[in-house]
Amino acid sequence: MSAAEALAGGEPPSLVRAPLRRETVVPPEVSRRKLQRELDTWHSNASMHWNRERAVIIGLDDLLVDVAFAVPLDGISLGMPEPSASAVIPFAIRLDYTNYDLEPPSLTFVHPFTKKPASPIVPFREVVNGTERSVLLPEHPITRLPFICQPGTAEYHVHAEHRNESWLAEHRDRSVGRLANVVERVWRAGTEHASARIANVAIAALQFELRPLPGMSAPSDGGVASHEADGNESDQTAPSSDR
Amino acid sequence: MAPPPDKSDNKLDLTVVVSGDPVAVTVNPNQKANALMREALREAEAANQDPDGYLLTFNDREIAGLTRISELGLRDGDTLFLAPRQGVGG
């Protein structure tokens, strides 16, 4: 059974860990035109998205849009002097705009480089009536992949518990499927909570990385350790003597 | 040469990003935030123009619709964001 059939009701298909496959019911050129409008708006404001949501488009393939989200590493959290030049990508998503906007886009978490389905390592939460709760569920009944349980994605609307909630009647006119709005929701639910988790992971990684390798001296006569000892920001940016 | 804009007219010139699209909005600071939302949605030609369905933020802080604009500490040129409320999932 296709996702389109699932939208109309029925039993779930055989279970495989793969993004939703949907029968094409909207001419692709129509969906492409609508997606292109989204992309034009995005590209006109790309720096705004990078500065606010720290989101950047990392892939485009017909009706597929891959977006990565970055989290800056706070140097103080890492025990290093500010500023830290580092950032990490805690997760990326693939949006499939097939049948848009008769249907909402499909959202799959993917690895930012392989683009294959992957699980984010950070929690996704929202606050409803003052109560915080998780919106990232570990396994969708059709795709068996992690998914965000919020209106505006195909995964939500094909879910058996939400089939009585109409995308067309209740959500499409609020533009919740538009690229900027999907990215805003994912950013709001995910990256706010990602920073602390990522900092912890980075600390562990740095502690491992900073161990001296066999045959090498410890970083006490240069690098981070000596800058920390200096405690002077101007020294951190001063050229070293051999530069 | 055109005279400089008269800011004694008690108006604020703001940018509101609606669904990723920046629109220019001029409001009276004595109005409520709901009026700002309605004006931004009208400028953006949003299909659904009911402010109740949207989340207005400034510096990542949510702004309640009944807040008077003058209480927000906004200045000319400031940018606010207006996005659909995510709705209740789960």
mmCIF file of C-alpha atoms in Angstrom:
data_model
loop_
_atom_site.group_PDB
_atom_site.id
_atom_site.type_symbol
_atom_site.label_atom_id
_atom_site.label_comp_id
_atom_site.label_asym_id
_atom_site.label_seq_id
_atom_site.Cartn_x
_atom_site.Cartn_y
_atom_site.Cartn_z
ATOM 1 C CA MET A 1 0.000 0.000 0.000
ATOM 2 C CA SER A 2 1.309 3.422 -0.838
ATOM 3 C CA ALA A 3 1.395 6.384 1.462
ATOM 4 C CA ALA A 4 -1.349 7.907 -0.680
ATOM 5 C CA GLU A 5 -3.501 4.907 0.155
ATOM 6 C CA ALA A 6 -2.506 5.237 3.766
ATOM 7 C CA LEU A 7 -3.713 8.826 3.641
ATOM 8 C CA ALA A 8 -7.090 7.478 2.575
ATOM 9 C CA GLY A 9 -7.105 4.856 5.328
ATOM 10 C CA GLY A 10 -6.244 1.170 5.435
ATOM 11 C CA GLU A 11 -3.673 -1.195 6.823
ATOM 12 C CA PRO A 12 0.021 -0.306 6.922
ATOM 13 C CA PRO A 13 2.281 -1.877 4.298
ATOM 14 C CA SER A 14 5.052 -4.310 5.017
ATOM 15 C CA LEU A 15 7.516 -2.693 7.349
ATOM 16 C CA VAL A 16 10.814 -1.482 5.963
ATOM 17 C CA ARG A 17 13.130 1.241 7.210
ATOM 18 C CA ALA A 18 12.764 3.599 4.285
ATOM 19 C CA PRO A 19 11.297 7.037 3.637
ATOM 20 C CA LEU A 20 7.658 7.269 2.627
ATOM 21 C CA ARG A 21 7.023 6.339 -0.975
ATOM 22 C CA ARG A 22 4.054 8.139 -2.398
ATOM 23 C CA GLU A 23 2.268 7.650 -5.660
ATOM 24 C CA THR A 24 2.534 10.746 -7.769
ATOM 25 C CA VAL A 25 -0.928 12.257 -7.971
ATOM 26 C CA VAL A 26 0.105 15.867 -8.594
ATOM 27 C CA PRO A 27 1.924 16.484 -11.889
ATOM 28 C CA PRO A 28 5.596 16.826 -10.920
ATOM 29 C CA GLU A 29 5.934 20.089 -12.854
ATOM 30 C CA VAL A 30 3.265 21.625 -10.607
ATOM 31 C CA SER A 31 5.055 20.520 -7.434
ATOM 32 C CA ARG A 32 8.380 21.646 -8.911
ATOM 33 C CA ARG A 33 6.994 25.092 -9.617
ATOM 34 C CA LYS A 34 5.675 25.416 -6.083
ATOM 35 C CA LEU A 35 8.917 24.142 -4.605
ATOM 36 C CA GLN A 36 10.900 26.541 -6.783
ATOM 37 C CA ARG A 37 8.988 29.443 -5.231
ATOM 38 C CA GLU A 38 9.991 28.131 -1.831
ATOM 39 C CA LEU A 39 13.613 27.828 -2.885
ATOM 40 C CA ASP A 40 13.666 31.316 -4.418
ATOM 41 C CA THR A 41 12.378 32.775 -1.169
ATOM 42 C CA TRP A 42 14.891 30.721 0.798
ATOM 43 C CA HIS A 43 17.865 31.713 -1.327
ATOM 44 C CA SER A 44 16.874 35.398 -1.103
ATOM 45 C CA ASN A 45 17.108 35.097 2.653
ATOM 46 C CA ALA A 46 19.764 32.413 3.037
ATOM 47 C CA SER A 47 21.913 34.433 5.409
ATOM 48 C CA MET A 48 18.901 35.086 7.631
ATOM 49 C CA HIS A 49 18.227 31.348 7.875
ATOM 50 C CA TRP A 50 21.878 30.657 8.613
ATOM 51 C CA ASN A 51 22.070 33.315 11.311
ATOM 52 C CA ARG A 52 18.776 32.462 12.968
ATOM 53 C CA GLU A 53 18.033 28.783 12.490
ATOM 54 C CA ARG A 54 21.615 27.939 11.539
ATOM 55 C CA ALA A 55 20.087 25.997 8.700
ATOM 56 C CA VAL A 56 21.612 25.566 5.287
ATOM 57 C CA ILE A 57 20.477 23.667 2.202
ATOM 58 C CA ILE A 58 23.042 20.975 1.523
ATOM 59 C CA GLY A 59 21.352 19.165 -1.331
ATOM 60 C CA LEU A 60 18.716 19.586 -4.031
ATOM 61 C CA ASP A 61 17.481 16.824 -6.295
ATOM 62 C CA ASP A 62 14.257 17.461 -8.147
ATOM 63 C CA LEU A 63 11.624 17.479 -5.382
ATOM 64 C CA LEU A 64 14.064 16.565 -2.611
ATOM 65 C CA VAL A 65 15.602 19.237 -0.385
ATOM 66 C CA ASP A 66 18.273 18.377 2.176
ATOM 67 C CA VAL A 67 18.765 20.805 5.039
ATOM 68 C CA ALA A 68 21.479 20.641 7.707
ATOM 69 C CA PHE A 69 21.236 22.348 11.082
ATOM 70 C CA ALA A 70 24.346 23.572 12.861
ATOM 71 C CA VAL A 71 24.993 24.240 16.520
ATOM 72 C CA PRO A 72 27.898 26.479 17.523
ATOM 73 C CA LEU A 73 30.196 25.080 20.143
ATOM 74 C CA ASP A 74 30.412 27.458 23.030
ATOM 75 C CA GLY A 75 34.072 27.742 23.901
ATOM 76 C CA ILE A 76 33.370 28.337 27.582
ATOM 77 C CA SER A 77 31.344 25.130 27.844
ATOM 78 C CA LEU A 78 34.285 23.337 26.322
ATOM 79 C CA GLY A 79 36.671 24.803 28.868
ATOM 80 C CA MET A 80 38.372 26.836 26.173
ATOM 81 C CA PRO A 81 38.709 30.600 25.829
ATOM 82 C CA GLU A 82 36.113 32.338 23.655
ATOM 83 C CA PRO A 83 35.556 32.520 20.817
ATOM 84 C CA SER A 84 35.276 28.978 19.589
ATOM 85 C CA ALA A 85 35.560 28.631 15.838
ATOM 86 C CA SER A 86 33.808 25.290 15.910
ATOM 87 C CA ALA A 87 30.293 24.173 15.153
ATOM 88 C CA VAL A 88 28.734 20.793 14.599
ATOM 89 C CA ILE A 89 25.825 19.410 12.621
ATOM 90 C CA PRO A 90 23.676 17.476 15.083
ATOM 91 C CA PHE A 91 21.173 16.451 12.423
ATOM 92 C CA ALA A 92 19.968 16.956 8.877
ATOM 93 C CA ILE A 93 16.620 16.393 7.236
ATOM 94 C CA ARG A 94 15.410 15.439 3.784
ATOM 95 C CA LEU A 95 12.141 16.981 2.644
ATOM 96 C CA ASP A 96 10.299 15.329 -0.223
ATOM 97 C CA TYR A 97 7.895 17.708 -1.928
ATOM 98 C CA THR A 98 6.228 15.081 -4.124
ATOM 99 C CA ASN A 99 2.525 15.972 -4.522
ATOM 100 C CA TYR A 100 3.040 19.360 -2.862
ATOM 101 C CA ASP A 101 0.868 20.987 -1.799
ATOM 102 C CA LEU A 102 -2.000 18.579 -2.226
ATOM 103 C CA GLU A 103 -0.008 16.639 0.365
ATOM 104 C CA PRO A 104 2.496 17.958 2.914
ATOM 105 C CA PRO A 105 6.198 17.294 2.430
ATOM 106 C CA SER A 106 7.670 14.104 3.813
ATOM 107 C CA LEU A 107 10.396 14.619 6.419
ATOM 108 C CA THR A 108 13.175 12.100 7.006
ATOM 109 C CA PHE A 109 16.187 12.544 9.252
ATOM 110 C CA VAL A 110 19.284 11.802 7.192
ATOM 111 C CA HIS A 111 23.019 11.703 7.625
ATOM 112 C CA PRO A 112 24.337 15.042 6.318
ATOM 113 C CA PHE A 113 26.913 13.397 4.056
ATOM 114 C CA THR A 114 25.541 10.009 2.992
ATOM 115 C CA LYS A 115 21.966 11.373 2.871
ATOM 116 C CA LYS A 116 20.774 8.013 4.107
ATOM 117 C CA PRO A 117 18.128 7.765 6.850
ATOM 118 C CA ALA A 118 19.685 8.263 10.260
ATOM 119 C CA SER A 119 18.641 8.999 13.816
ATOM 120 C CA PRO A 120 19.315 12.368 15.411
ATOM 121 C CA ILE A 121 21.238 12.209 18.669
ATOM 122 C CA VAL A 122 19.445 15.132 20.240
ATOM 123 C CA PRO A 123 15.986 15.353 21.777
ATOM 124 C CA PHE A 124 13.171 17.235 20.080
ATOM 125 C CA ARG A 125 10.688 18.911 22.380
ATOM 126 C CA GLU A 126 7.816 21.335 22.317
ATOM 127 C CA VAL A 127 5.962 23.166 25.032
ATOM 128 C CA VAL A 128 2.193 22.698 25.019
ATOM 129 C CA ASN A 129 0.186 24.570 27.649
ATOM 130 C CA GLY A 130 3.328 25.046 29.711
ATOM 131 C CA THR A 131 4.290 21.386 29.621
ATOM 132 C CA GLU A 132 7.351 20.225 27.717
ATOM 133 C CA ARG A 133 7.094 16.962 25.833
ATOM 134 C CA SER A 134 9.015 15.023 23.233
ATOM 135 C CA VAL A 135 7.915 15.274 19.616
ATOM 136 C CA LEU A 136 10.527 12.897 18.216
ATOM 137 C CA LEU A 137 9.157 9.383 18.141
ATOM 138 C CA PRO A 138 11.564 6.537 17.526
ATOM 139 C CA GLU A 139 9.666 4.546 14.911
ATOM 140 C CA HIS A 140 6.964 5.472 12.449
ATOM 141 C CA PRO A 141 4.507 2.614 11.872
ATOM 142 C CA ILE A 142 5.000 2.762 8.091
ATOM 143 C CA THR A 143 8.623 3.838 7.604
ATOM 144 C CA ARG A 144 9.998 2.438 10.888
ATOM 145 C CA LEU A 145 12.180 5.542 10.988
ATOM 146 C CA PRO A 146 12.289 8.235 13.660
ATOM 147 C CA PHE A 147 9.814 11.006 12.931
ATOM 148 C CA ILE A 148 8.561 14.301 14.261
ATOM 149 C CA CYS A 149 4.980 13.997 15.375
ATOM 150 C CA GLN A 150 3.722 17.442 14.397
ATOM 151 C CA PRO A 151 1.161 18.470 11.797
ATOM 152 C CA GLY A 152 2.566 19.531 8.447
ATOM 153 C CA THR A 153 4.593 16.498 7.461
ATOM 154 C CA ALA A 154 3.376 13.493 5.497
ATOM 155 C CA GLU A 155 4.569 11.175 8.251
ATOM 156 C CA TYR A 156 2.179 12.824 10.685
ATOM 157 C CA HIS A 157 -0.816 12.800 8.383
ATOM 158 C CA VAL A 158 -0.469 9.156 7.272
ATOM 159 C CA HIS A 159 -0.137 8.046 10.876
ATOM 160 C CA ALA A 160 -3.161 6.022 11.982
ATOM 161 C CA GLU A 161 -3.712 8.267 14.987
ATOM 162 C CA HIS A 162 -3.978 11.391 12.859
ATOM 163 C CA ARG A 163 -5.888 10.266 9.802
ATOM 164 C CA ASN A 164 -8.956 12.140 11.003
ATOM 165 C CA GLU A 165 -6.936 15.369 10.937
ATOM 166 C CA SER A 166 -7.106 16.755 7.448
ATOM 167 C CA TRP A 167 -4.054 18.352 5.900
ATOM 168 C CA LEU A 168 -6.206 20.110 3.330
ATOM 169 C CA ALA A 169 -8.913 21.363 5.656
ATOM 170 C CA GLU A 170 -6.893 22.209 8.738
ATOM 171 C CA HIS A 171 -3.249 22.840 7.917
ATOM 172 C CA ARG A 172 -2.448 23.644 4.309
ATOM 173 C CA ASP A 173 -3.787 27.205 4.434
ATOM 174 C CA ARG A 174 -1.585 27.958 7.447
ATOM 175 C CA SER A 175 1.421 27.278 5.219
ATOM 176 C CA VAL A 176 2.879 24.769 7.661
ATOM 177 C CA GLY A 177 4.373 22.780 4.772
ATOM 178 C CA ARG A 178 6.348 25.704 3.387
ATOM 179 C CA LEU A 179 10.087 25.168 3.477
ATOM 180 C CA ALA A 180 10.832 28.036 5.868
ATOM 181 C CA ASN A 181 8.092 26.932 8.249
ATOM 182 C CA VAL A 182 9.173 23.289 8.343
ATOM 183 C CA VAL A 183 12.735 24.409 9.017
ATOM 184 C CA GLU A 184 11.529 26.810 11.724
ATOM 185 C CA ARG A 185 9.601 24.029 13.481
ATOM 186 C CA VAL A 186 12.480 21.575 13.334
ATOM 187 C CA TRP A 187 14.916 24.228 14.546
ATOM 188 C CA ARG A 188 12.633 25.297 17.370
ATOM 189 C CA ALA A 189 12.054 21.727 18.550
ATOM 190 C CA GLY A 190 15.570 20.440 18.033
ATOM 191 C CA THR A 191 18.510 22.778 18.185
ATOM 192 C CA GLU A 192 17.451 24.593 21.323
ATOM 193 C CA HIS A 193 18.053 21.368 23.191
ATOM 194 C CA ALA A 194 20.970 20.280 21.081
ATOM 195 C CA SER A 195 23.546 22.711 22.386
ATOM 196 C CA ALA A 196 24.057 21.203 25.824
ATOM 197 C CA ARG A 197 24.031 17.637 24.511
ATOM 198 C CA ILE A 198 26.456 18.467 21.725
ATOM 199 C CA ALA A 199 28.762 20.332 24.091
ATOM 200 C CA ASN A 200 28.991 17.238 26.256
ATOM 201 C CA VAL A 201 29.783 15.056 23.262
ATOM 202 C CA ALA A 202 32.377 17.558 22.059
ATOM 203 C CA ILE A 203 34.020 17.738 25.461
ATOM 204 C CA ALA A 204 34.390 13.978 25.470
ATOM 205 C CA ALA A 205 35.764 14.046 21.934
ATOM 206 C CA LEU A 206 38.213 16.838 22.711
ATOM 207 C CA GLN A 207 39.438 15.108 25.829
ATOM 208 C CA PHE A 208 40.125 12.064 23.714
ATOM 209 C CA GLU A 209 41.697 14.085 20.917
ATOM 210 C CA LEU A 210 43.987 16.074 23.201
ATOM 211 C CA ARG A 211 45.654 13.027 24.610
ATOM 212 C CA PRO A 212 49.217 12.985 23.273
ATOM 213 C CA LEU A 213 49.785 10.372 20.615
ATOM 214 C CA PRO A 214 52.709 8.001 21.047
ATOM 215 C CA GLY A 215 55.913 9.793 20.137
ATOM 216 C CA MET A 216 54.326 13.243 20.396
ATOM 217 C CA SER A 217 54.607 15.742 23.197
ATOM 218 C CA ALA A 218 51.579 16.852 25.178
ATOM 219 C CA PRO A 219 50.092 20.168 24.038
ATOM 220 C CA SER A 220 51.772 22.115 26.797
ATOM 221 C CA ASP A 221 54.231 24.093 24.679
ATOM 222 C CA GLY A 222 51.727 25.361 22.174
ATOM 223 C CA GLY A 223 48.159 25.021 21.055
ATOM 224 C CA VAL A 224 45.157 25.319 23.301
ATOM 225 C CA ALA A 225 46.914 24.653 26.593
ATOM 226 C CA SER A 226 49.400 27.495 26.251
ATOM 227 C CA HIS A 227 46.715 29.923 25.089
ATOM 228 C CA GLU A 228 44.652 29.070 28.111
ATOM 229 C CA ALA A 229 47.662 29.704 30.285
ATOM 230 C CA ASP A 230 48.131 33.102 28.662
ATOM 231 C CA GLY A 231 44.546 34.049 29.418
ATOM 232 C CA ASN A 232 44.907 36.944 27.002
ATOM 233 C CA GLU A 233 42.596 37.196 24.036
ATOM 234 C CA SER A 234 45.052 39.226 21.986
ATOM 235 C CA ASP A 235 47.573 36.446 22.376
ATOM 236 C CA GLN A 236 45.054 33.953 21.028
ATOM 237 C CA THR A 237 44.932 35.737 17.715
ATOM 238 C CA ALA A 238 48.574 36.804 17.525
ATOM 239 C CA PRO A 239 50.610 35.045 14.898
ATOM 240 C CA SER A 240 52.948 32.428 16.193
ATOM 241 C CA SER A 241 56.658 33.037 15.815
ATOM 242 C CA ASP A 242 57.053 30.563 12.978
ATOM 243 C CA ARG A 243 54.161 31.914 10.910
ATOM 244 C CA MET B 1 15.085 66.848 -2.047
ATOM 245 C CA ALA B 2 12.528 64.953 -0.021
ATOM 246 C CA PRO B 3 12.450 65.852 3.662
ATOM 247 C CA PRO B 4 13.638 63.197 6.103
ATOM 248 C CA PRO B 5 10.876 60.968 7.431
ATOM 249 C CA ASP B 6 9.020 62.610 10.287
ATOM 250 C CA LYS B 7 9.322 60.177 13.184
ATOM 251 C CA SER B 8 7.175 62.354 15.371
ATOM 252 C CA ASP B 9 4.243 60.654 13.658
ATOM 253 C CA ASN B 10 4.463 57.881 16.268
ATOM 254 C CA LYS B 11 4.865 55.089 13.752
ATOM 255 C CA LEU B 12 7.264 52.179 13.720
ATOM 256 C CA ASP B 13 8.697 50.809 10.498
ATOM 257 C CA LEU B 14 9.338 47.102 11.031
ATOM 258 C CA THR B 15 10.132 44.001 9.041
ATOM 259 C CA VAL B 16 8.080 40.910 9.741
ATOM 260 C CA VAL B 17 9.271 37.634 8.241
ATOM 261 C CA VAL B 18 6.142 35.663 7.369
ATOM 262 C CA SER B 19 6.796 32.041 6.451
ATOM 263 C CA GLY B 20 10.336 32.983 5.432
ATOM 264 C CA ASP B 21 9.293 36.018 3.405
ATOM 265 C CA PRO B 22 10.207 39.475 4.815
ATOM 266 C CA VAL B 23 7.489 42.126 4.496
ATOM 267 C CA ALA B 24 7.635 45.782 5.532
ATOM 268 C CA VAL B 25 5.010 46.839 8.051
ATOM 269 C CA THR B 26 4.325 50.235 9.584
ATOM 270 C CA VAL B 27 2.408 50.224 12.855
ATOM 271 C CA ASN B 28 1.324 52.549 15.605
ATOM 272 C CA PRO B 29 3.072 51.546 18.859
ATOM 273 C CA ASN B 30 -0.183 52.030 20.729
ATOM 274 C CA GLN B 31 -1.706 49.112 18.847
ATOM 275 C CA LYS B 32 -1.661 45.551 20.112
ATOM 276 C CA ALA B 33 0.619 42.924 18.612
ATOM 277 C CA ASN B 34 -2.435 41.295 17.021
ATOM 278 C CA ALA B 35 -2.765 44.332 14.753
ATOM 279 C CA LEU B 36 0.864 43.976 13.716
ATOM 280 C CA MET B 37 0.276 40.301 12.927
ATOM 281 C CA ARG B 38 -2.831 41.047 10.885
ATOM 282 C CA GLU B 39 -1.010 43.712 8.898
ATOM 283 C CA ALA B 40 1.958 41.418 8.228
ATOM 284 C CA LEU B 41 -0.296 38.546 7.141
ATOM 285 C CA ARG B 42 -2.197 40.903 4.834
ATOM 286 C CA GLU B 43 1.048 42.217 3.319
ATOM 287 C CA ALA B 44 2.297 38.663 2.844
ATOM 288 C CA GLU B 45 -1.020 37.658 1.241
ATOM 289 C CA ALA B 46 -1.185 34.667 3.564
ATOM 290 C CA ALA B 47 -3.999 32.241 2.809
ATOM 291 C CA ASN B 48 -5.012 32.141 6.459
ATOM 292 C CA GLN B 49 -4.968 35.588 8.033
ATOM 293 C CA ASP B 50 -6.216 34.695 11.506
ATOM 294 C CA PRO B 51 -3.455 35.811 13.936
ATOM 295 C CA ASP B 52 -4.492 33.136 16.424
ATOM 296 C CA GLY B 53 -2.931 30.486 14.198
ATOM 297 C CA TYR B 54 0.489 32.139 14.233
ATOM 298 C CA LEU B 55 3.412 32.564 16.571
ATOM 299 C CA LEU B 56 5.045 36.018 16.646
ATOM 300 C CA THR B 57 8.592 36.190 17.996
ATOM 301 C CA PHE B 58 11.174 38.898 18.546
ATOM 302 C CA ASN B 59 14.675 37.861 19.546
ATOM 303 C CA ASP B 60 13.274 34.325 19.871
ATOM 304 C CA ARG B 61 10.793 35.401 22.521
ATOM 305 C CA GLU B 62 7.116 34.774 21.920
ATOM 306 C CA ILE B 63 4.941 37.869 21.855
ATOM 307 C CA ALA B 64 1.366 37.533 23.050
ATOM 308 C CA GLY B 65 -1.224 39.018 20.710
ATOM 309 C CA LEU B 66 -2.658 41.332 23.351
ATOM 310 C CA THR B 67 0.699 42.920 24.191
ATOM 311 C CA ARG B 68 0.893 46.608 23.334
ATOM 312 C CA ILE B 69 3.588 47.151 20.716
ATOM 313 C CA SER B 70 5.084 50.032 22.715
ATOM 314 C CA GLU B 71 5.884 47.568 25.514
ATOM 315 C CA LEU B 72 8.152 45.496 23.273
ATOM 316 C CA GLY B 73 10.998 47.982 23.049
ATOM 317 C CA LEU B 74 11.024 47.839 19.278
ATOM 318 C CA ARG B 75 12.909 50.320 17.126
ATOM 319 C CA ASP B 76 12.569 51.257 13.491
ATOM 320 C CA GLY B 77 14.113 48.550 11.330
ATOM 321 C CA ASP B 78 13.703 45.720 13.825
ATOM 322 C CA THR B 79 12.802 42.286 12.460
ATOM 323 C CA LEU B 80 10.157 39.991 13.906
ATOM 324 C CA PHE B 81 9.184 36.502 12.820
ATOM 325 C CA LEU B 82 5.716 35.154 12.215
ATOM 326 C CA ALA B 83 5.221 31.437 11.663
ATOM 327 C CA PRO B 84 2.257 29.076 11.936
ATOM 328 C CA ARG B 85 1.761 27.615 15.347
ATOM 329 C CA GLN B 86 2.925 24.050 15.140
ATOM 330 C CA GLY B 87 -0.290 22.593 16.509
ATOM 331 C CA VAL B 88 -0.474 19.729 18.895
ATOM 332 C CA GLY B 89 0.967 16.477 17.677
ATOM 333 C CA GLY B 90 2.134 13.380 19.403
#
